[in-house]
Coordinates of C-alpha atoms and ligand atoms in Angstrom, one line a residue:
Chain A
M2 CA 119.2 115.9 102.8
K3 CA 120.8 117.5 99.8
R4 CA 118.2 118.9 97.4
Y5 CA 118.1 117.7 93.8
S6 CA 118.3 120.6 91.3
V7 CA 119.8 121.5 88.0
F8 CA 122.8 122.9 89.9
A9 CA 123.3 119.6 91.7
V10 CA 123.2 117.8 88.4
A11 CA 125.8 120.2 87.0
R12 CA 128.0 119.9 90.0
E13 CA 127.9 116.1 90.0
A14 CA 128.6 116.0 86.3
L15 CA 131.8 117.9 86.9
R16 CA 133.0 115.4 89.6
Y17 CA 132.0 112.2 88.0
H18 CA 128.8 111.8 90.1
S19 CA 130.9 111.0 93.2
G20 CA 128.9 113.2 95.6
W21 CA 125.4 111.8 95.4
E22 CA 124.2 110.7 98.9
R23 CA 121.9 107.8 99.6
A24 CA 118.3 108.8 99.1
W25 CA 117.1 107.2 102.4
A26 CA 118.7 105.6 105.4
S27 CA 118.3 101.9 106.3
P28 CA 118.3 102.0 110.1
E29 CA 117.9 99.1 112.6
P30 CA 114.4 99.2 114.1
K31 CA 114.1 101.1 117.4
K32 CA 112.4 99.6 120.4
K33 CA 109.3 101.8 120.1
Y34 CA 107.6 104.3 117.8
D35 CA 104.6 106.6 118.1
V36 CA 103.3 105.1 114.9
I37 CA 104.2 102.0 112.9
I38 CA 103.0 101.6 109.4
I39 CA 103.0 98.1 108.0
G40 CA 103.7 98.1 104.2
A41 CA 106.0 100.4 102.3
G42 CA 103.9 100.7 99.2
G43 CA 102.8 104.0 98.0
H44 CA 99.9 104.2 100.4
G45 CA 101.9 103.3 103.5
L46 CA 104.7 105.7 102.6
A47 CA 102.3 108.5 101.7
T48 CA 100.5 108.0 105.1
A49 CA 103.8 108.4 106.9
Y50 CA 104.8 111.4 104.9
Y51 CA 101.5 113.3 105.6
L52 CA 101.7 112.2 109.3
G53 CA 105.0 114.2 109.4
K54 CA 104.1 117.0 107.1
N55 CA 100.5 117.7 108.2
F56 CA 100.6 116.7 111.8
G57 CA 104.2 116.9 112.9
I58 CA 104.3 113.2 113.9
T59 CA 107.8 112.0 112.9
N60 CA 108.6 109.2 115.4
V61 CA 107.3 106.8 112.8
A62 CA 108.5 103.5 111.3
I63 CA 107.4 102.1 107.9
I64 CA 108.0 98.3 108.0
E65 CA 108.2 96.4 104.7
K66 CA 108.6 92.7 104.3
G67 CA 110.2 93.0 100.8
W68 CA 111.6 96.1 99.2
L69 CA 110.2 99.6 98.7
G70 CA 107.4 99.6 96.3
G71 CA 107.9 95.9 95.5
G72 CA 104.1 95.2 95.9
N73 CA 101.5 96.6 93.6
T74 CA 103.0 100.1 93.7
G75 CA 105.8 98.9 91.5
R76 CA 103.7 96.6 89.4
N77 CA 100.9 98.8 88.2
T78 CA 100.2 100.5 84.9
T79 CA 100.2 104.0 86.5
I80 CA 96.9 105.3 85.2
I81 CA 95.8 108.4 87.2
R82 CA 92.3 109.8 86.9
S83 CA 89.6 111.1 89.2
N84 CA 86.4 110.9 87.2
Y85 CA 84.6 108.4 89.4
L86 CA 80.9 108.3 89.8
Q87 CA 80.2 108.5 93.5
D88 CA 80.8 111.7 95.6
P89 CA 83.2 110.1 98.2
S90 CA 85.3 108.6 95.4
A91 CA 85.5 111.7 93.3
A92 CA 86.5 113.7 96.4
I93 CA 89.4 111.4 97.4
Y94 CA 90.6 110.7 93.8
E95 CA 90.5 114.3 92.8
K96 CA 92.4 115.3 95.9
A97 CA 95.0 112.7 94.9
R98 CA 95.1 113.8 91.3
S99 CA 95.6 117.4 92.3
L100 CA 98.4 116.4 94.7
Y101 CA 100.1 114.5 91.9
E102 CA 100.3 117.7 89.9
T103 CA 102.7 119.2 92.4
M104 CA 104.2 116.1 93.9
S105 CA 107.6 116.4 92.1
Q106 CA 108.0 119.9 93.6
D107 CA 106.7 118.9 97.0
L108 CA 109.0 115.9 97.3
N109 CA 111.9 117.4 95.4
Y110 CA 111.8 114.2 93.4
N111 CA 110.8 113.8 89.8
V112 CA 107.8 111.5 89.7
M113 CA 107.3 112.2 86.0
Y114 CA 103.6 113.1 86.4
S115 CA 102.4 113.3 82.8
P116 CA 98.9 114.8 82.6
R117 CA 98.5 113.5 79.1
G118 CA 94.7 112.7 79.3
V119 CA 92.8 109.5 80.0
M120 CA 90.1 108.3 77.7
M121 CA 87.6 105.6 78.7
L122 CA 85.9 104.2 75.6
A123 CA 82.2 103.7 75.4
Q124 CA 81.7 100.6 73.3
T125 CA 78.1 99.7 74.1
Q126 CA 74.9 101.7 74.5
H127 CA 75.0 100.9 78.2
E128 CA 78.4 102.4 78.5
I129 CA 77.4 105.6 76.8
R130 CA 74.6 106.0 79.3
G131 CA 76.9 105.1 82.2
Y132 CA 79.7 107.5 81.2
Q133 CA 77.2 110.4 80.4
R134 CA 75.9 109.9 83.9
T135 CA 79.4 110.0 85.3
A136 CA 80.2 113.2 83.3
H137 CA 77.1 114.8 84.8
A138 CA 78.0 113.7 88.3
N139 CA 81.6 115.0 87.8
A140 CA 80.2 118.4 86.7
L141 CA 78.4 118.6 90.1
Q142 CA 81.5 117.4 92.0
G143 CA 83.7 120.0 90.3
V144 CA 85.8 117.3 88.6
K145 CA 86.6 118.5 85.1
T146 CA 85.7 115.7 82.6
E147 CA 83.6 115.5 79.4
F148 CA 81.8 113.0 77.2
I149 CA 83.2 113.1 73.6
G150 CA 82.0 111.6 70.4
P151 CA 83.8 109.0 68.1
E152 CA 85.2 111.7 65.8
R153 CA 87.0 113.4 68.7
V154 CA 88.3 110.0 69.9
K155 CA 89.8 109.4 66.5
E156 CA 91.3 112.9 66.5
L157 CA 93.0 112.3 69.8
V158 CA 94.0 108.7 69.1
P159 CA 94.7 108.3 65.3
I160 CA 95.7 104.6 65.7
I161 CA 92.3 103.6 67.0
N162 CA 89.8 101.7 64.9
I163 CA 86.5 103.2 65.8
S164 CA 84.4 100.9 63.6
G165 CA 85.5 97.5 65.0
P166 CA 83.1 94.7 64.2
R167 CA 82.3 93.5 67.7
Y168 CA 82.7 96.7 69.7
P169 CA 82.7 99.9 67.7
V170 CA 83.8 103.1 69.6
L171 CA 80.6 105.1 70.3
G172 CA 82.2 107.8 72.4
A173 CA 84.4 108.2 75.4
L174 CA 84.7 109.8 78.8
W175 CA 87.6 112.1 78.6
Q176 CA 89.6 113.7 81.4
D177 CA 92.3 115.9 80.0
R178 CA 94.1 116.5 83.3
A179 CA 94.4 112.8 84.0
G180 CA 97.5 110.9 83.0
T181 CA 100.4 108.7 84.3
A182 CA 103.4 109.0 86.7
R183 CA 106.5 106.9 87.3
H184 CA 105.4 104.3 89.9
D185 CA 108.8 103.6 91.5
A186 CA 109.6 107.2 91.8
V187 CA 106.4 107.8 93.8
A188 CA 107.6 105.2 96.4
W189 CA 111.2 106.4 96.3
G190 CA 110.3 110.1 96.5
Y191 CA 108.1 109.5 99.6
A192 CA 110.7 107.3 101.2
R193 CA 113.4 109.9 100.8
A194 CA 111.1 112.6 102.2
C195 CA 110.1 110.4 105.2
S196 CA 113.7 109.5 105.9
D197 CA 114.6 113.1 105.8
M198 CA 112.0 113.9 108.4
G199 CA 113.7 111.3 110.7
M200 CA 111.3 108.4 110.1
D201 CA 112.7 104.9 109.8
V202 CA 112.0 103.1 106.5
I203 CA 112.8 99.4 107.4
Q204 CA 112.9 96.9 104.5
K205 CA 113.2 93.1 104.6
C206 CA 111.3 93.0 107.9
E207 CA 108.0 91.1 107.9
V208 CA 105.4 91.6 110.5
T209 CA 104.3 88.2 111.8
A210 CA 102.1 89.1 114.7
I211 CA 100.2 92.1 116.1
R212 CA 100.5 92.3 119.9
R213 CA 97.5 93.5 121.8
E214 CA 96.6 94.1 125.5
G215 CA 93.1 94.7 126.6
G216 CA 91.7 95.2 123.1
K217 CA 94.4 97.8 122.3
V218 CA 97.5 97.4 120.1
V219 CA 100.9 97.6 121.9
G220 CA 103.3 96.5 119.1
V221 CA 104.2 94.1 116.4
T222 CA 106.4 91.0 116.2
T223 CA 108.6 91.0 113.2
T224 CA 111.3 88.9 111.6
R225 CA 113.7 91.4 113.2
G226 CA 112.2 91.3 116.7
D227 CA 109.4 92.9 118.6
I228 CA 108.8 96.6 118.0
D229 CA 106.3 98.6 120.2
C230 CA 104.0 101.3 119.1
N231 CA 101.1 103.5 120.3
K232 CA 99.3 103.4 117.0
L233 CA 99.4 101.0 114.0
G234 CA 98.5 101.6 110.4
V235 CA 98.0 98.5 108.3
V236 CA 98.5 99.3 104.6
V237 CA 99.3 96.0 102.9
A238 CA 97.0 95.7 99.9
G239 CA 96.9 92.1 98.7
H240 CA 98.0 90.8 102.2
T241 CA 95.3 92.6 104.1
G242 CA 93.5 89.4 104.9
V243 CA 96.6 87.9 106.3
V244 CA 97.5 90.9 108.5
A245 CA 93.9 91.5 109.7
D246 CA 93.9 87.8 110.8
M247 CA 96.9 88.7 113.0
A248 CA 94.8 91.4 114.6
G249 CA 91.8 89.0 115.0
F250 CA 89.3 90.4 112.6
R251 CA 87.9 89.7 109.1
L252 CA 87.3 92.0 106.2
P253 CA 85.1 92.1 103.2
I254 CA 88.1 91.5 100.9
E255 CA 89.4 88.8 98.6
S256 CA 92.8 88.7 97.0
V257 CA 93.2 87.9 93.3
A258 CA 95.9 88.4 90.7
L259 CA 95.9 91.3 88.2
Q260 CA 98.3 91.2 85.3
A261 CA 100.0 93.6 83.0
L262 CA 102.4 93.4 80.1
V263 CA 104.6 95.7 78.0
S264 CA 105.6 95.4 74.4
E265 CA 108.9 96.1 72.7
P266 CA 109.6 99.8 72.3
I267 CA 108.2 101.5 69.2
K268 CA 108.1 105.0 67.8
P269 CA 105.7 107.4 69.6
C270 CA 102.2 106.5 68.4
M271 CA 99.7 107.4 71.2
D272 CA 100.1 110.3 73.6
V273 CA 97.0 109.6 75.8
V274 CA 95.9 106.7 77.9
V275 CA 93.0 104.6 76.5
M276 CA 90.9 102.3 78.6
A277 CA 88.3 100.0 77.2
N278 CA 86.4 98.6 80.1
T279 CA 83.8 96.5 78.4
V280 CA 86.5 94.3 76.8
H281 CA 88.9 94.7 79.7
G282 CA 91.9 96.2 78.1
Y283 CA 93.8 99.4 78.5
M284 CA 96.9 100.8 77.0
S285 CA 99.4 103.7 77.1
Q286 CA 102.8 104.3 75.7
S287 CA 105.8 104.8 78.1
D288 CA 108.5 107.3 77.6
K289 CA 110.7 104.4 76.4
G290 CA 108.2 103.7 73.7
E291 CA 106.8 100.4 75.2
M292 CA 103.1 99.9 75.0
V293 CA 102.0 99.3 78.5
I294 CA 98.9 97.0 78.6
G295 CA 96.6 95.9 81.4
G296 CA 93.5 93.9 81.6
G297 CA 90.8 92.5 83.9
A298 CA 91.6 90.8 87.2
D299 CA 91.8 87.0 87.4
G300 CA 88.8 85.3 89.0
Y301 CA 90.1 83.2 91.9
N302 CA 91.8 83.8 95.2
N303 CA 95.5 83.9 94.7
Y304 CA 98.6 85.1 96.5
T305 CA 101.3 84.0 94.0
Q306 CA 101.7 87.3 92.0
R307 CA 101.1 85.1 88.9
G308 CA 98.0 85.0 86.8
S309 CA 96.5 82.8 84.1
F310 CA 97.6 83.1 80.5
H311 CA 94.1 83.2 79.1
H312 CA 93.4 86.5 80.8
I313 CA 96.3 88.0 78.9
E314 CA 95.0 86.4 75.7
E315 CA 91.6 88.0 76.3
T316 CA 93.0 91.4 76.9
V317 CA 95.3 91.3 73.9
R318 CA 92.5 90.0 71.6
A319 CA 90.3 92.9 72.6
L320 CA 93.0 95.5 72.1
V321 CA 94.0 94.1 68.7
E322 CA 90.5 94.8 67.5
T323 CA 90.6 98.3 68.8
F324 CA 94.2 99.0 67.8
P325 CA 94.9 96.9 64.7
M326 CA 98.4 98.2 64.4
I327 CA 99.6 96.3 67.5
S328 CA 98.7 92.9 66.1
R329 CA 102.3 92.1 65.2
L330 CA 103.9 93.8 68.2
K331 CA 106.1 91.5 70.4
M332 CA 105.5 91.5 74.1
L333 CA 108.6 91.9 76.3
R334 CA 107.5 91.2 79.8
Q335 CA 104.4 90.2 81.7
W336 CA 103.8 90.2 85.5
G337 CA 101.1 90.1 88.1
G338 CA 100.3 91.7 91.4
I339 CA 97.9 90.6 94.2
V340 CA 95.0 93.0 94.5
D341 CA 92.6 93.4 97.4
M342 CA 89.0 93.5 96.1
T343 CA 86.1 94.7 98.1
G344 CA 82.5 94.0 97.2
D345 CA 81.7 97.5 96.1
R346 CA 85.1 98.0 94.5
S347 CA 85.8 100.9 96.8
P348 CA 88.6 101.2 99.3
I349 CA 88.5 101.0 103.1
I350 CA 90.2 103.7 105.3
S351 CA 88.9 102.9 108.7
K352 CA 89.2 102.3 112.4
T353 CA 89.1 98.6 113.2
P354 CA 87.7 96.4 116.1
V355 CA 91.2 96.8 117.7
E356 CA 91.8 100.1 119.4
N357 CA 94.6 102.2 117.7
V358 CA 94.8 99.8 114.7
F359 CA 93.8 101.6 111.5
I360 CA 93.4 100.0 108.1
N361 CA 93.8 101.3 104.6
C362 CA 93.1 98.7 101.9
G363 CA 90.7 97.6 99.2
W364 CA 92.2 99.7 96.5
G365 CA 92.2 96.7 94.4
T366 CA 92.9 97.2 90.7
G367 CA 92.9 101.0 90.9
G368 CA 94.8 102.5 93.8
F369 CA 98.0 103.9 92.3
K370 CA 96.1 107.1 91.3
A371 CA 94.9 107.5 94.9
I372 CA 98.2 107.3 96.7
P373 CA 98.6 111.0 97.8
G374 CA 94.9 111.5 98.7
S375 CA 94.8 108.2 100.5
G376 CA 97.9 108.9 102.5
W377 CA 96.5 112.4 103.3
A378 CA 93.2 110.9 104.6
M379 CA 94.9 108.0 106.4
A380 CA 97.4 110.3 108.2
E381 CA 94.5 112.4 109.5
L382 CA 92.7 109.2 110.7
I383 CA 95.8 108.0 112.6
A384 CA 96.7 111.4 114.0
K385 CA 93.2 112.3 115.2
G386 CA 91.9 108.8 115.8
E387 CA 88.8 109.7 113.9
P388 CA 88.3 109.9 110.1
G389 CA 88.2 113.3 108.4
P390 CA 85.9 114.3 105.6
L391 CA 87.9 112.4 102.9
A392 CA 87.8 109.1 104.8
E393 CA 84.6 109.0 106.7
E394 CA 82.5 107.3 104.0
F395 CA 85.1 104.6 103.5
S396 CA 84.6 102.8 106.9
M397 CA 84.9 99.1 107.0
W398 CA 81.4 99.0 108.6
R399 CA 79.7 100.5 105.5
F400 CA 78.8 97.0 104.3
R401 CA 77.0 96.1 107.4
E402 CA 75.1 99.4 107.1
G403 CA 74.3 98.9 103.4
K404 CA 76.1 102.2 102.6
F405 CA 78.1 100.9 99.6
I406 CA 80.2 103.2 97.4
D407 CA 79.4 101.4 94.3
E408 CA 82.1 101.9 91.7
S409 CA 81.9 98.5 90.0
V410 CA 79.8 99.8 87.1
A411 CA 79.2 97.6 84.1
A412 CA 82.7 96.0 83.8
G413 CA 83.1 95.2 87.5
V414 CA 86.5 96.8 87.5
A415 CA 87.7 100.2 88.6
H416 CA 91.2 100.9 87.3
Chain B
M58 CA 96.9 76.9 83.8
L59 CA 94.6 75.7 86.6
T60 CA 93.0 72.3 86.0
L61 CA 90.2 71.0 88.1
K62 CA 88.3 67.7 87.9
C63 CA 84.6 68.2 87.7
P64 CA 83.2 65.7 90.3
Y65 CA 79.9 65.4 88.3
C66 CA 81.0 64.6 84.8
G67 CA 84.6 63.5 85.6
V68 CA 86.1 65.9 83.1
H69 CA 89.6 67.3 83.9
A70 CA 88.6 70.8 82.9
D71 CA 91.1 73.6 82.4
E72 CA 90.3 77.1 83.8
T73 CA 88.8 78.4 80.5
E74 CA 86.0 75.9 80.9
L75 CA 85.3 76.9 84.5
H76 CA 83.9 79.9 86.3
P77 CA 85.2 80.8 89.8
G78 CA 82.5 81.4 92.4
S79 CA 84.5 82.5 95.5
E80 CA 84.5 81.1 99.0
A81 CA 82.6 77.9 99.8
H82 CA 80.9 76.6 103.0
L83 CA 79.4 79.9 103.8
K84 CA 76.9 79.6 106.6
R85 CA 73.7 81.1 105.3
Y86 CA 71.5 83.3 107.5
G87 CA 67.9 84.2 106.9
P88 CA 65.2 86.5 108.4
G89 CA 65.5 87.0 112.2
S90 CA 69.3 86.8 112.1
S91 CA 71.5 89.5 113.7
D92 CA 73.3 92.2 111.8
D93 CA 76.6 90.5 112.7
E94 CA 75.5 87.3 111.2
F95 CA 74.3 88.9 108.0
E96 CA 77.5 90.9 107.7
G97 CA 79.6 87.8 108.2
Y98 CA 77.6 85.8 105.7
L99 CA 77.2 88.4 103.0
F100 CA 80.5 90.2 103.1
M101 CA 83.3 89.0 105.4
R102 CA 85.7 86.5 103.8
E103 CA 88.5 84.2 105.1
N104 CA 90.8 85.1 102.2
P105 CA 93.6 82.9 103.6
K106 CA 97.1 82.7 102.2
G107 CA 97.0 78.9 102.2
V108 CA 94.2 76.3 102.3
H109 CA 91.1 77.7 100.7
F110 CA 87.7 76.1 100.0
E111 CA 85.9 77.6 97.0
R112 CA 83.1 77.2 94.6
W113 CA 83.5 76.6 90.9
R114 CA 81.0 76.1 88.0
H115 CA 81.7 73.9 85.1
V116 CA 80.2 76.5 82.8
Y117 CA 81.3 75.1 79.4
G118 CA 80.8 71.5 80.5
C119 CA 77.9 70.0 82.5
G120 CA 77.0 73.5 83.9
K121 CA 77.0 72.3 87.5
W122 CA 78.5 74.0 90.6
F123 CA 81.1 72.0 92.6
L124 CA 83.6 72.7 95.4
A125 CA 87.4 72.6 95.4
A126 CA 90.1 72.7 98.1
R127 CA 93.2 74.6 96.9
D128 CA 96.2 76.4 98.3
T129 CA 96.2 80.1 97.3
N130 CA 99.9 80.4 98.0
T131 CA 101.1 77.5 95.8
L132 CA 98.1 77.0 93.5
E133 CA 98.2 73.3 94.5
V134 CA 94.8 71.6 94.2
F135 CA 93.9 69.1 97.0
G136 CA 90.8 67.8 95.4
T137 CA 87.2 68.6 94.2
Y138 CA 83.9 67.4 95.5
S139 CA 80.2 67.8 95.3
A140 CA 78.5 71.0 96.3
Q141 CA 75.8 69.1 98.1
T142 CA 77.7 69.1 101.4
T143 CA 78.4 71.4 104.3
E144 CA 81.9 70.1 104.9
P145 CA 84.7 68.6 102.7
P146 CA 84.6 64.8 102.6
Q147 CA 87.0 62.9 104.8
E148 CA 89.4 62.0 101.9
I149 CA 89.8 65.7 101.0
K150 CA 90.5 66.6 104.6
E151 CA 93.1 63.8 104.7
A152 CA 94.7 64.9 101.4
I153 CA 95.1 68.4 102.9
T154 CA 96.4 67.1 106.2
A155 CA 99.0 65.1 104.4
K156 CA 100.5 68.2 103.0
R157 CA 99.4 71.0 105.4
P158 CA 99.4 69.4 108.8
G159 CA 97.5 71.6 111.3
W160 CA 95.4 73.4 108.8
S161 CA 92.0 74.7 109.9
W162 CA 89.0 76.5 108.4
R163 CA 86.4 78.2 110.6
E164 CA 84.4 75.4 112.2
F165 CA 86.2 72.4 110.9
Q166 CA 89.8 71.1 110.6
Ligands
FAD710 C1 99.0 94.8 87.2 C2 98.4 96.0 88.0 C3 98.0 97.1 87.3 C4 97.5 98.2 88.0 N1 97.2 99.3 87.3 C5 96.8 100.4 88.0 C6 96.5 101.6 87.3 O1 96.8 101.7 86.1 N2 96.1 102.7 88.0 C7 95.9 102.6 89.3 O2 95.5 103.6 89.9 N3 96.1 101.5 90.0 C8 96.5 100.4 89.4 N4 96.8 99.2 90.1 C9 96.5 99.1 91.5 C10 97.6 99.7 92.3 O3 98.8 99.1 92.0 C11 97.4 99.4 93.8 O4 96.0 99.8 94.2 C12 98.3 100.3 94.7 O5 99.6 100.2 94.2 C13 98.3 99.7 96.1 O6 99.3 100.4 96.8 P1 99.6 99.9 98.3 O7 100.6 100.8 98.8 O8 98.3 99.9 99.0 O9 100.1 98.4 98.2 P2 101.5 97.7 97.8 O10 102.3 98.6 96.9 O11 101.1 96.3 97.4 O12 102.2 97.8 99.2 C14 101.9 96.9 100.2 C15 103.2 96.5 100.9 O13 102.9 95.8 102.1 C16 103.9 94.8 102.2 N5 103.5 93.8 103.2 C17 102.5 92.9 103.1 N6 102.5 92.1 104.2 C18 103.4 92.6 105.0 C19 103.9 92.1 106.3 N7 103.3 91.1 107.0 N8 104.9 92.8 106.9 C20 105.5 93.8 106.2 N9 105.1 94.3 105.0 C21 104.1 93.6 104.4 C22 104.1 94.3 100.8 O14 105.4 93.6 100.7 C23 104.0 95.5 100.0 O15 105.2 96.1 99.6 C24 97.3 98.1 89.4 C25 97.7 96.9 90.1 C26 98.3 95.9 89.4 C27 98.7 94.6 90.1
ZN711 ZN1 81.1 68.9 84.8

């Protein structure tokens, strides 16, 4: 692989960009791999990358039914933060956030990580108490975060209306090292690095069955034929229920739509990310100037990557109160993704009832920020066959044992 | 927008009048049941890409809970029916079979 650098850019500029090579290969599937990962979203690709990087396992295929990052990884609003309440969450999200800081250098691919700061508004007394509690928990966990008052909020975000009639801004939980990154670049950067290690990234190949012998996985059946493997990682987000069904087990997961929208581009007006969880709206400004807006998840089971209009209306209504200047902004595009929701709004990184099948799912509305940490933990689980410290609390059996990792807080969402 | 007919008051209610209540026909377990049974009932879900039975509440109407049969992959509604039942009525089953031959749902088909 030729490295990207300022010299490469200069060299290519001089020869009309004729020398760039393909970022990753598109090989035909082999007969057998040590490890197959189903799903080339961020989590699947990161799993493969750390299998190679941390454990030297490179006879790996990542199989994707659509295109790279075409699932939720390419549909999300890219908020990255790590100030969660519970210890296991803070550990894995902070691991991920810190890996994001050096990801561009690590992958030699610009993922445009922008640690611009993420602010979660407290708009009810309940939220003030909740976020103060989180700030204290974060202090104990070593995650740098602070609770700030309304004046500081206004200073950081001049366009905010802190004295709205319904939901005045009473304070905020502020993490200044949090931010955003370019979602596609995360998928592409990992794919390029995996391909460079000799792994096969196979797109347009849908897994239709999981073949087992004596309670153990032996391979998968795909739209491009049978492929054998010793170990299988299932990392398919919204389609987790469908793929788990192929392996013969159920999960505590339901799939629903989550939508986002972007406005026409405007001059720079807000250089941090603002989330308002009580009213279900969050917003940031992209480098192109578009306001990127997301809201709460739709309520019913859905696999169509389309949501209901009234959820968008609710989100925008709430944000217009908090940011009056957006009231006449035109919206350019709107889309949906299918998110995998668990009962406690925390993910699952776990062994399964089928030997050598491992699952990584349940990231729901908030897993973009977790991609490198999740891949790190999942790679360890697959390589060793047992979860390491980052993954052990996220077992699929925690529900049965009553060991929830409750991140649903007041709003019932965890972006 | 999703529209469901409330089987109690007969109103064709659009989604903004309704509240979704997740999977229907859960088999309830009580004291003396095994951990497996409790786990299945409380947490595990079918979550199919296809025919789904689910609960809805007509919150901004008569306020009652009812059940619906719907396809999660096409958003097509096969019909709605009373919540006072452990299985969909025959006409709902037939409506599904007409469009999705061979469908099944845990203990019935
Ligand atoms: C609108 C929206 C906004 C969001 N905003 C944020 C945010 O601001 N911050 C944040 O942290 N998170 C956010 N999220 C959540 C985040 O996008 C997801 O948690 C994360 O991207 C999940 O990544 P993944 O790799 O697990 O899944 P995906 O990217 O969905 O990848 C799974 C892949 O598996 C493939 N697949 C499925 N079935 C099969 C099969 N049978 N065979 C082969 N391949 C298969 C799919 O095609 C897909 O590409 C948001 C999500 C949405 C939808
Ligand atoms: Zn009614």
